Structure formats: C-alpha cells, structure tokens
Coordinates of C-alpha atoms and ligand atoms in Angstrom, one line a residue:
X1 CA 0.0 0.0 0.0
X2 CA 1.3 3.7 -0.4
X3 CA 0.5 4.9 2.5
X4 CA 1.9 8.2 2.1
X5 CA -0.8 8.6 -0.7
X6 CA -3.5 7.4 1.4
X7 CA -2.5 10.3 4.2
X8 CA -2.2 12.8 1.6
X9 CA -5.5 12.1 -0.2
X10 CA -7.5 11.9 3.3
X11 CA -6.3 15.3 4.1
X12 CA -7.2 16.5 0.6
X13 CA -10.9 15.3 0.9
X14 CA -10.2 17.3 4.3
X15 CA -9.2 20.6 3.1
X16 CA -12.2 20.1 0.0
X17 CA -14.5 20.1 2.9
X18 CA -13.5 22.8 4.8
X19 CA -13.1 21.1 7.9
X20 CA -8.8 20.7 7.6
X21 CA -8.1 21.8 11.1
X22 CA -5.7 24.6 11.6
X23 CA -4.1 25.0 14.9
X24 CA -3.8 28.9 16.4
X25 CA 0.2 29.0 17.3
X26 CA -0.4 31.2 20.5
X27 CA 1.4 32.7 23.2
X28 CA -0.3 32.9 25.9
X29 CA 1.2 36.0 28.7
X30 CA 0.9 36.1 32.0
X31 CA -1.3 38.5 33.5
X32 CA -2.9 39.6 30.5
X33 CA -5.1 36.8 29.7
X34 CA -7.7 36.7 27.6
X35 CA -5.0 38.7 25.1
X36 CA -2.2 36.4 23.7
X37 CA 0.4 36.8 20.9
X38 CA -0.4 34.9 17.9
X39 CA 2.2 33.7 15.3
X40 CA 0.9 33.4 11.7
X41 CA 4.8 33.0 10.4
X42 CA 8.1 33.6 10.7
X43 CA 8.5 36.8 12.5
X44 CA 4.9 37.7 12.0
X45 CA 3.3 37.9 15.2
X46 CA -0.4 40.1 16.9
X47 CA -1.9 40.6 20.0
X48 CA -5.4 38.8 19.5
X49 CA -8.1 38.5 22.1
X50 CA -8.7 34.8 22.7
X51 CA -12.5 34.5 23.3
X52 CA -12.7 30.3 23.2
X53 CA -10.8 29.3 25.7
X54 CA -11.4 26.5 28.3
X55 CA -9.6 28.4 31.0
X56 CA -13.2 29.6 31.3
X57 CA -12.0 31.9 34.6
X58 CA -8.7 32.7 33.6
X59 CA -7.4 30.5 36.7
X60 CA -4.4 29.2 33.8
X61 CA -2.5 32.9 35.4
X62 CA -3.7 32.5 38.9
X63 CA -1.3 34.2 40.9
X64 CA -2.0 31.9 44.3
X65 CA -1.9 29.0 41.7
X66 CA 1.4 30.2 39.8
X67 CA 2.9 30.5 43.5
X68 CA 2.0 27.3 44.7
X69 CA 3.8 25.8 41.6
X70 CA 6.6 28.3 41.9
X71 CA 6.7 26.3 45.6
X72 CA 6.3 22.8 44.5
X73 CA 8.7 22.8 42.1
X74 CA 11.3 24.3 43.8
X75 CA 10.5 21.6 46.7
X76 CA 9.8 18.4 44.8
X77 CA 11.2 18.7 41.3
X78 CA 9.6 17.7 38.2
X79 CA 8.2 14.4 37.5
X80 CA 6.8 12.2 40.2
X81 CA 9.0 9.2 39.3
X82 CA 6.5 6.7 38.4
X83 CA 3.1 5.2 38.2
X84 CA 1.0 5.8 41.3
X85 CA 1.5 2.2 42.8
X86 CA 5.2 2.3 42.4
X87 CA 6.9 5.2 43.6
X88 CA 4.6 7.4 41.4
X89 CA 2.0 8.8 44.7
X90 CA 3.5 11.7 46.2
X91 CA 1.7 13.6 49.3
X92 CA 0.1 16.5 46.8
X93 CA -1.6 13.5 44.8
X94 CA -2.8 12.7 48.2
X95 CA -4.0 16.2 49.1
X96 CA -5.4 16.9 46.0
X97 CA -7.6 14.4 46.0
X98 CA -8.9 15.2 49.2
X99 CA -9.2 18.7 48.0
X100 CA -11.4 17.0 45.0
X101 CA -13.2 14.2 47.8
X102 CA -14.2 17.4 49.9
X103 CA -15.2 19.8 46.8
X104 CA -17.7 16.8 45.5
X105 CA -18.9 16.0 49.2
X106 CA -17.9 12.6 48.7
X107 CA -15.6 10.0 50.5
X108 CA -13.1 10.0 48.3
X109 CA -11.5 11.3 45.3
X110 CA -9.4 9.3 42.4
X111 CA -6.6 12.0 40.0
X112 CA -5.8 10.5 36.1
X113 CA -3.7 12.0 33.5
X114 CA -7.0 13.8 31.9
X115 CA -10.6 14.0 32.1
X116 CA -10.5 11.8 29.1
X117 CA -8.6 9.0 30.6
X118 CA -11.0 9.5 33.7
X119 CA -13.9 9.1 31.3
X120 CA -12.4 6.5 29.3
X121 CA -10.8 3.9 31.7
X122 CA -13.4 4.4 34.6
X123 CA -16.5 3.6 32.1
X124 CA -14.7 0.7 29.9
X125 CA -13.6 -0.9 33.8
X126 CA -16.9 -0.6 35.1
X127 CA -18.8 -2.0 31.9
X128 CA -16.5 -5.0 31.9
X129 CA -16.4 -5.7 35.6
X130 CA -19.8 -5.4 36.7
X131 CA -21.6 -8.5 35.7
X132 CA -24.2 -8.3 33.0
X133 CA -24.0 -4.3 32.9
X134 CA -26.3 -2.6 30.9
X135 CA -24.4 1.2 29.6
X136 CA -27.0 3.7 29.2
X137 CA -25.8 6.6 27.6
X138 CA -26.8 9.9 26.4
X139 CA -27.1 10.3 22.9
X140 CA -24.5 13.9 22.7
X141 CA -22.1 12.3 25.6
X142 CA -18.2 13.1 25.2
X143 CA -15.9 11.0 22.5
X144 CA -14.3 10.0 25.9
X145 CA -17.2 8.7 27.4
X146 CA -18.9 6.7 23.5
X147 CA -15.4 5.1 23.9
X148 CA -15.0 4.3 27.1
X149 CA -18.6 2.5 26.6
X150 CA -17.2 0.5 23.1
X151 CA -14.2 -0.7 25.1
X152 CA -16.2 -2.3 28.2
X153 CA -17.7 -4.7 25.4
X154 CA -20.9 -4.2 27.8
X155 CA -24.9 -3.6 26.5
X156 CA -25.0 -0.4 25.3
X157 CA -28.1 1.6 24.9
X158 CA -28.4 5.1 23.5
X159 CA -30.7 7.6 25.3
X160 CA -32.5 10.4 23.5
X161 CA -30.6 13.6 24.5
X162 CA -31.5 15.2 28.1
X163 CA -34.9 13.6 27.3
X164 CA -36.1 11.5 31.1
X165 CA -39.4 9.9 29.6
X166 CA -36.9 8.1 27.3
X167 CA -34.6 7.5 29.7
X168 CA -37.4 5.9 32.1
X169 CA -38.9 3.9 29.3
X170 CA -35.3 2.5 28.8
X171 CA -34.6 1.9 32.3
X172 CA -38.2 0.4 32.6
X173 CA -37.5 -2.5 30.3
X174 CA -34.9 -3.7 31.9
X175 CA -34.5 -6.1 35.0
X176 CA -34.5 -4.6 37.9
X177 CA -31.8 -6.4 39.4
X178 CA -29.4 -6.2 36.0
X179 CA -26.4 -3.7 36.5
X180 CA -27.3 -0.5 34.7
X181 CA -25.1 2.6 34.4
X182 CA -26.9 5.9 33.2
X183 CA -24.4 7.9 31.9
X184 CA -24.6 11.8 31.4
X185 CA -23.0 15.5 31.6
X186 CA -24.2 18.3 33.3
X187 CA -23.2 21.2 30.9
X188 CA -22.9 20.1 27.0
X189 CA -19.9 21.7 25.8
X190 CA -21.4 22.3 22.2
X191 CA -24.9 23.4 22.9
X192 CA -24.8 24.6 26.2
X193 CA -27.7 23.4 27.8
X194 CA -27.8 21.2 30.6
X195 CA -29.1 17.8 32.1
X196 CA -32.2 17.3 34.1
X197 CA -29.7 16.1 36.9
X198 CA -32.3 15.7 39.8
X199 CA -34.8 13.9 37.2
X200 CA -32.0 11.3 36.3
X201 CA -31.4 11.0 40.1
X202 CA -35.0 9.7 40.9
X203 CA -35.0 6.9 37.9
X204 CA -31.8 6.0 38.8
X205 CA -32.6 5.1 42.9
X206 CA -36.3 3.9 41.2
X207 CA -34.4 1.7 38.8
X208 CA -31.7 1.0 40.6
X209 CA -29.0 2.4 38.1
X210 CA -25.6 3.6 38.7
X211 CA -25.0 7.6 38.0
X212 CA -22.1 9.1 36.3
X213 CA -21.9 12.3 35.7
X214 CA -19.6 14.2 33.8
X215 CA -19.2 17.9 35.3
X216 CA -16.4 18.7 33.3
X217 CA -17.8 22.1 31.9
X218 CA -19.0 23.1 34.9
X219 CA -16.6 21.9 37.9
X220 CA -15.2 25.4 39.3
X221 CA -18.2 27.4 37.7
X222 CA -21.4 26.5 39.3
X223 CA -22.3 25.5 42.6
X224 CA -21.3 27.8 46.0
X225 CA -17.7 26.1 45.8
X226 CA -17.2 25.3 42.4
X227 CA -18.5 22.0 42.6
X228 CA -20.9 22.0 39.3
X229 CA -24.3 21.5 38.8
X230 CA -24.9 18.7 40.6
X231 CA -24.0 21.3 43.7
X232 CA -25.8 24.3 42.7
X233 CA -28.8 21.9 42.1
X234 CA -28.9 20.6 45.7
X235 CA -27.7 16.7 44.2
X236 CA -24.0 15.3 44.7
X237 CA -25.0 13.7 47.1
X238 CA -27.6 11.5 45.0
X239 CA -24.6 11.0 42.2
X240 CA -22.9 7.7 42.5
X241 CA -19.7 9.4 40.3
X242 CA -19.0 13.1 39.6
X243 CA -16.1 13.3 37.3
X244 CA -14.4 15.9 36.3
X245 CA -11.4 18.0 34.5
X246 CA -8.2 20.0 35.9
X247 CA -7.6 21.1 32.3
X248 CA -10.6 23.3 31.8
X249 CA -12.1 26.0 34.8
X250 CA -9.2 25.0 37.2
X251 CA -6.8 26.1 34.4
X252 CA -4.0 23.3 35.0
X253 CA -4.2 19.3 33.2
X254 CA -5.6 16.3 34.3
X255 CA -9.0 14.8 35.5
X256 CA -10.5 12.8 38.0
X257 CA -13.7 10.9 39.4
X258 CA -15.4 11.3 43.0
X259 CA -17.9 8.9 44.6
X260 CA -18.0 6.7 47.7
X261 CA -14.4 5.4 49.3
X262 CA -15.7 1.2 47.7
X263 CA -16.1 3.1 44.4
X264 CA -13.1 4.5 44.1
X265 CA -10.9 2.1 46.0
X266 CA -12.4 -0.5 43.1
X267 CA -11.5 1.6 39.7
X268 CA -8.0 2.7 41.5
X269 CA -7.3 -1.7 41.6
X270 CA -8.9 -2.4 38.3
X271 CA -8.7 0.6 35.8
X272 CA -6.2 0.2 33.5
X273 CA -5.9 4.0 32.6
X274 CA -4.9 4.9 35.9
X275 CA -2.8 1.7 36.6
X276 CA -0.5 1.4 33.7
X277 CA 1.1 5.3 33.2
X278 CA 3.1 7.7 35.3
X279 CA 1.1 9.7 37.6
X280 CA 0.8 13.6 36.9
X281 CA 3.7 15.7 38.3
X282 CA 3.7 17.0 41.8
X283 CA 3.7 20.6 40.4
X284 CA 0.6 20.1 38.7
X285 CA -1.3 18.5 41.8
X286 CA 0.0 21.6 44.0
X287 CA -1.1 24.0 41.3
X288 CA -4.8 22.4 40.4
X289 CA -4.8 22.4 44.4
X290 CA -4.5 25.4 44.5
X291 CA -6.9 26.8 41.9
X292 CA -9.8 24.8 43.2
X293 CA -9.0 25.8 46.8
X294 CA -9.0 29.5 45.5
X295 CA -12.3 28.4 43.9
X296 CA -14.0 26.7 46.4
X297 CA -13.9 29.6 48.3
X298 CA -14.0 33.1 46.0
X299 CA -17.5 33.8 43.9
X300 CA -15.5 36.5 42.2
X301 CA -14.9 34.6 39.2
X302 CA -17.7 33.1 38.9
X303 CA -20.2 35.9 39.5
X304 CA -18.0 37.8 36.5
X305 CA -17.7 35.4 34.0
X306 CA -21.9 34.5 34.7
X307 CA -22.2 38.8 34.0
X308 CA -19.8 39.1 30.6
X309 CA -21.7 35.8 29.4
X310 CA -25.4 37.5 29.9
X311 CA -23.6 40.8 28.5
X312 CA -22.7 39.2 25.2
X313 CA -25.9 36.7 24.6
X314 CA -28.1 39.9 25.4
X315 CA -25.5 42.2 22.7
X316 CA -25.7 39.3 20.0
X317 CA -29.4 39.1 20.6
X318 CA -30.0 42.4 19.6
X319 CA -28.0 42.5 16.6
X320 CA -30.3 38.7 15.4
X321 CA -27.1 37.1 15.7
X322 CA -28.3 33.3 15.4
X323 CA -27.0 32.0 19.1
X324 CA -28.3 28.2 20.5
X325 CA -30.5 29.6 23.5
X326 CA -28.9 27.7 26.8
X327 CA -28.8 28.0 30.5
X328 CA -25.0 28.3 31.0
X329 CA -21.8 30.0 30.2
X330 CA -21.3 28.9 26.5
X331 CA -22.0 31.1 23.7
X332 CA -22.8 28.9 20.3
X333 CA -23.5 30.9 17.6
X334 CA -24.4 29.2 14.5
X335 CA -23.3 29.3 11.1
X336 CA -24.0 25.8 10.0
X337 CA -21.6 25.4 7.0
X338 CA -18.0 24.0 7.3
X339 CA -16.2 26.1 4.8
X340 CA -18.1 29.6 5.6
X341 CA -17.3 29.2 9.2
X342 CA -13.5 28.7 8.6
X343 CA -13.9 31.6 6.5
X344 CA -15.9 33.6 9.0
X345 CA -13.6 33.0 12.0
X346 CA -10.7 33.7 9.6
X347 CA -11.7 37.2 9.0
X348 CA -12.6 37.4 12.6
X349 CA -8.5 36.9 12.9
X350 CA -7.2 38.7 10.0
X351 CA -9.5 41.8 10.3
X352 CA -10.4 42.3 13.9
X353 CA -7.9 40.4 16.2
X354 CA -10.4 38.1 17.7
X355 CA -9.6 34.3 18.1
X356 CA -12.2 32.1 18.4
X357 CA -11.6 28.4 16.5
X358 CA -14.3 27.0 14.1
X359 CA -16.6 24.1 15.4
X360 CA -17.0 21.5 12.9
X361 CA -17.6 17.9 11.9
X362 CA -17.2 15.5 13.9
X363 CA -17.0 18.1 16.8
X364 CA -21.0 18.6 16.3
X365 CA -23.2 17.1 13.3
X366 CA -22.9 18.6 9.6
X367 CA -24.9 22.1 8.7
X368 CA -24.3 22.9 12.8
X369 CA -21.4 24.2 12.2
X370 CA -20.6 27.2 14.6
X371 CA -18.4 29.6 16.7
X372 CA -18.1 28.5 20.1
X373 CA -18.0 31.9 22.3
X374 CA -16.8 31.3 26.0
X375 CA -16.7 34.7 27.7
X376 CA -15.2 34.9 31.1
X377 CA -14.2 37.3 34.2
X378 CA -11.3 38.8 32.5
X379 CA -13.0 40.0 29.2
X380 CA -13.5 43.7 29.4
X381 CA -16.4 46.0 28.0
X382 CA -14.4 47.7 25.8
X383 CA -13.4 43.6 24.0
X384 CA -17.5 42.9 24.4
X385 CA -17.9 46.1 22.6
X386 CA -15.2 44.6 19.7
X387 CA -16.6 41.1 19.6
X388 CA -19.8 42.4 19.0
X389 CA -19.3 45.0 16.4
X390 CA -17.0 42.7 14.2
X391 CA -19.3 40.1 14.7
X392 CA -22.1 42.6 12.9
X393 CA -19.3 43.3 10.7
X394 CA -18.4 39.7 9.2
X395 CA -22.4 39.2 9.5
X396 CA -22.5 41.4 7.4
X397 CA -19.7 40.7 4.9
X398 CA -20.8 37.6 4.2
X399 CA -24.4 38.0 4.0
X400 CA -25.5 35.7 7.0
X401 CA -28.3 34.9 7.9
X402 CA -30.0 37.1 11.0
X403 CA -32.8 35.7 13.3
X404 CA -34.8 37.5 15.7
X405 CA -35.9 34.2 17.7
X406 CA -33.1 32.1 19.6
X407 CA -32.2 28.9 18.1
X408 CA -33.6 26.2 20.4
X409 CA -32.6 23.3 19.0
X410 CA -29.8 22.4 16.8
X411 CA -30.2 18.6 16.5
X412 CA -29.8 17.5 13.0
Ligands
PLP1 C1 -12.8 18.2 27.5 C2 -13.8 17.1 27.9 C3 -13.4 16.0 28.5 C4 -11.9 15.6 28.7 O1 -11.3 16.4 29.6 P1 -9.7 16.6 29.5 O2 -9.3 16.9 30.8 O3 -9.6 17.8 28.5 O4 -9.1 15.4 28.9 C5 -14.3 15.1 29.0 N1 -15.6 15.4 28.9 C6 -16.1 16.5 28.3 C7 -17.5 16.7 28.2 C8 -15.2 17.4 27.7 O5 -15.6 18.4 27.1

C-alpha cells in the first residue's frame, strides 16, 4: 500500500470540505489573559483576544496558583517518578484528591492524567467488571465517554438527548436487578444546555441504576464552591460518580472521578488507565490544588464570568445574531456550514484580532457548524464592545443569515 498517498488524499478530501483543522500558534502572557500573541509565520506575530478558551475563569495565570507551583517545584522537582503504585504517589496527589473528595462532598477522590482518561478507563472498567451491565448513555455524551462504553464490550443503549421519559422507558424494560449505568453531563460543551440532573437521580434510585456524571464544563463554575451542577442543584449527594477536568475551569491538566471510598478504592485496583502510566507531576497536583481551593472559596470569578456571558448573549441578541439559546456560560453561535465558518472566523483573525476556533464535523453534526464563544471574568467591556461589532461586521460581509428568535434546538 502507499500509504503516504492514502494520508495525503485523506487530508485533501479534508481541506475540500472545509473542515482541515488549523491550529492557532499562540502565546499565551501572564497577567494579560484573555490577550495572547499569535504567530501566523516567521516573524509575524499580533496581539489577539482569545474568546474560546477553556480556562473559562482565567485560573491558567492565577497568581495563588502560579505561587503554589513556583513552591512545589522548587521543593519536589519535576516528574513524580512513576506510576501511582510504584513510587509514582506523592503527598500533593494525596492532598489533592482530598481537596477533590471534599469539593464533590464525597468520600473520596481518584486524579488520572486527563478527564479523558478519567472518562475512558473508569467507564470501559466498570462496563466490563460489573456483571451483565447494561451502559445507558446519552445520545451527545463526550468521545471520551462513546469510547469508554465501546471498550467495556458491555450492552449499550443510547438515550434520547436530556430527554427522562426516554430514559425511564429504557430503564423500565430492563431487569431490575441487572447492573445499569446511566451515563450523562451536566453542561454540553457544544450546545450549552444542561441535564435534568435531579430527574435522572430519581430513575436512577427507582431503577436501581448507577450515575455518572460528567461535570467537566462546569466543575469550578457552578455551585457555592465550584462544585458543578450537581452542587448548585442541591444533588451530589444523590450522584454515584462526579467526574471531572483539571484542564478546563481550574486552568491546569488532568481529570478525575469522586464517589464513595468502595467506588473508588475498586477503579483505583482495576482501571487500566490509571494503573499502567506515570502519575501527573507533583507541580501540577499543588497548582490544580490550589486553583480549586481559591475556587471553592472566591464567587468572584464566577459571578464575573456569569455577567460578561449574559452581556454578550443579550448584545448578540439584539443584533439577530443566530446563538443556540442555553442556560450556561457557553455562547454557540451558528453558522451551520464548514467552509463559511472557517472563512468567518478567519476574517474574525485577520480583520479584527479576535480568536475564536471554528466548530465542525465531527466536533457537532454537519450544517451545525458554529463559533463556540466562552466569555469569562477577564474580558473587558471595551473587547465585548469589539466582539460584538465585528461580529455585525463579518455578519454582514458575508451576507449571514440574521434571526430574531433564539435557536432552540440544533439537533440535526
Ligand atoms: C474536555 C472534555 C473531557 C476531557 O477532559 P480533558 O481533561 O480535557 O481530557 C471530558 N468530557 C467532556 C464533556 C469534555 O468536554
């Protein structure tokens, strides 16, 4: 086979498409976040304002977080030295995940190398553990979460999207006694909108199901401490397993699960995904310890970034800019065609310094293509006044479509 053809012609049919994905060489500086330098070539670099970024509350420049790494890694080096049975566990991997037991109310807590591992290796080892376990999952859950499902090998069964009459008629047809894992998020990264948590909660302890809930887009943003929507919702307690990222509101890497001390003691002896690699460096335990200590206890940030969000869906309203109407801090405004919205967001660079990446295929179904807009504490009036106007701008430029009424539903 030539398989350097192969490559070459798959990227072709790529680029064709419009979906070739082009990474944003940034620079991200200290204390000026949500600005950063980017680099379009050899000695050819702007200030842009970055406006879809996952450090959703700009904790990625923390100073209490930058000091407590400044700390560790001046006390404990770099890398922890192995995997987390052999030589690999070092005290901050201990106190963080008490930090993470204690934000979740739960017994105990369980780090990985990402909330993708967590997803992936804590699903797959359950599926294939318990016996004759049923996976019921929702129909827009994470990559990490569809293949964590594939690789337990166990019954899978696809719920209708945030939709609990499905879910109980599902549920309903299925022993009693079998093993069942309902499997959901809280926030959906691409639409924004957000689980009937308590609702799943009630089938589950009717049915008998265990609950996993991924709070990744919402862990340091809603709830009194930061513990997501499980906690502003009055809930975590009726969760069997929150899990959640590091990498996103905390600012740092790496993920983790919370649940009951028999839960987690029995993926930390079976997972694979947490057994088999090198635990996370010290530094990066101190510094995500950090951040959701600072969290757990400021509403600053999340009281700011919950006012520039409303600021900007209210703004794009006016102007009929097409956004997906949601409940939380995600911005989705829809262009629903691969090639325009590279070429939209492009302009958006070249012409007006704004950053914000195109959303495509596979990312969310074809013709919902979309800007992903993810304002936070740190974005000023005068950037919400730029963001809007060049949005009106390129809106214009290109002839887009306008709509007075919010887009409800995107599902294609
Ligand atoms: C980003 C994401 C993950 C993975 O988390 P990482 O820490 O980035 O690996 C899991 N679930 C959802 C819903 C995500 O958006």
């Amino acid at each position: 086979m030539d398989y350097e053809a192969y490559f070459s012609k798959s990227i072709a049919a790529l680029k064709d498409e419009g979906r070739y994905r082009v990474f944003a060489d940034l620079e991200r500086q200290v204390d000026n976040f949500p600005t950063a330098l980017h680099r379009s070539g050899p000695n050819q670099a702007r200030e842009v304002t970055v406006w879809c970024s996952n450090d959703y509350l700009g904790m990625g420049q923390h100073k209490a977080v930058r000091a407590a790494m400044h700390e560790a890694i001046e006390r404990f080096g770099t890398g922890a030295g192995g995997t987390r049975n052999i030589a690999g566990t070092t005290h901050e991997h201990v106190l963080l995940e008490e930090a993470l037991a204690t934000l979740h109310g739960k017994e105990a807590a369980l780090v990985f190398t990402s909330g993708y591992v967590a997803n992936e290796t804590t699903l797959s080892t359950l599926g294939r553990l318990l016996p004759g376990c049923v996976i019921l999952s929702d129909a827009l859950n994470h990559n990490s979460m569809i293949e964590g499902v594939r690789h337990s090998r166990a019954e899978k069964i696809i719920l209708k999207h945030n939709d609990l009459a499905d879910a109980e008629a599902k549920l309903a047809a299925l022993p009693k006694d079998r093993a069942k894992i309902l499997a959901f998020e809280s926030v959906y990264s691409m639409d924004g909108d957000i689980a009937p948590i308590e609702g799943y909660c009630e089938l589950a302890e009717k049915y008998g199901a265990l609950t996993y809930l991924d709070e990744v887009h919402a862990v340091g943003m809603y709830g009194g401490q930061g513990g997501g929507v499980a906690q502003r919702d009055g809930v975590q307690h009726r969760i069997d397993i929150i899990q959640g990222t590091l990498g996103k509101a905390f600012g740092m890497v790496g993920g983790y699960i919370a649940g009951s001390k028999a839960t987690i003691d029995f993926i930390r002896s079976s997972a694979p995904g947490f057994i088999f690699t090198t635990a996370l460096p010290p530094v990066i335990a101190a510094g995500a310890r950090a951040s959701i200590e600072h969290l757990m206890a400021s509403n600053k940030e999340r009281a700011a970034q919950q006012d520039r969000v409303a600021q900007v869906k209210r703004r794009l309203a006016e102007l009929e800019i097409p956004v997906i109407a949601n409940p939380s801090h995600i911005v989705p405004v829809l262009v629903g065609d691969a090639a325009i919205c590279k070429q939209v967001t492009d302009k958006l660079l070249s012409d007006f310094n704004i950053y914000v990446q195109p959303i495509n295929y596979p990312t969310v179904p074809r013709g919902t293509e979309r800007i992903r807009i993810t304002p936070g504490p740190l974005h000023t009036d005068e950037m919400i006044d730029h963001l809007v106007a060049s949005l009106d701008a390129v809106w214009e430029a290109f002839g887009l479509p306008r709509s007075r009424e919010a887009i409800v539903t995107v599902a294609a």
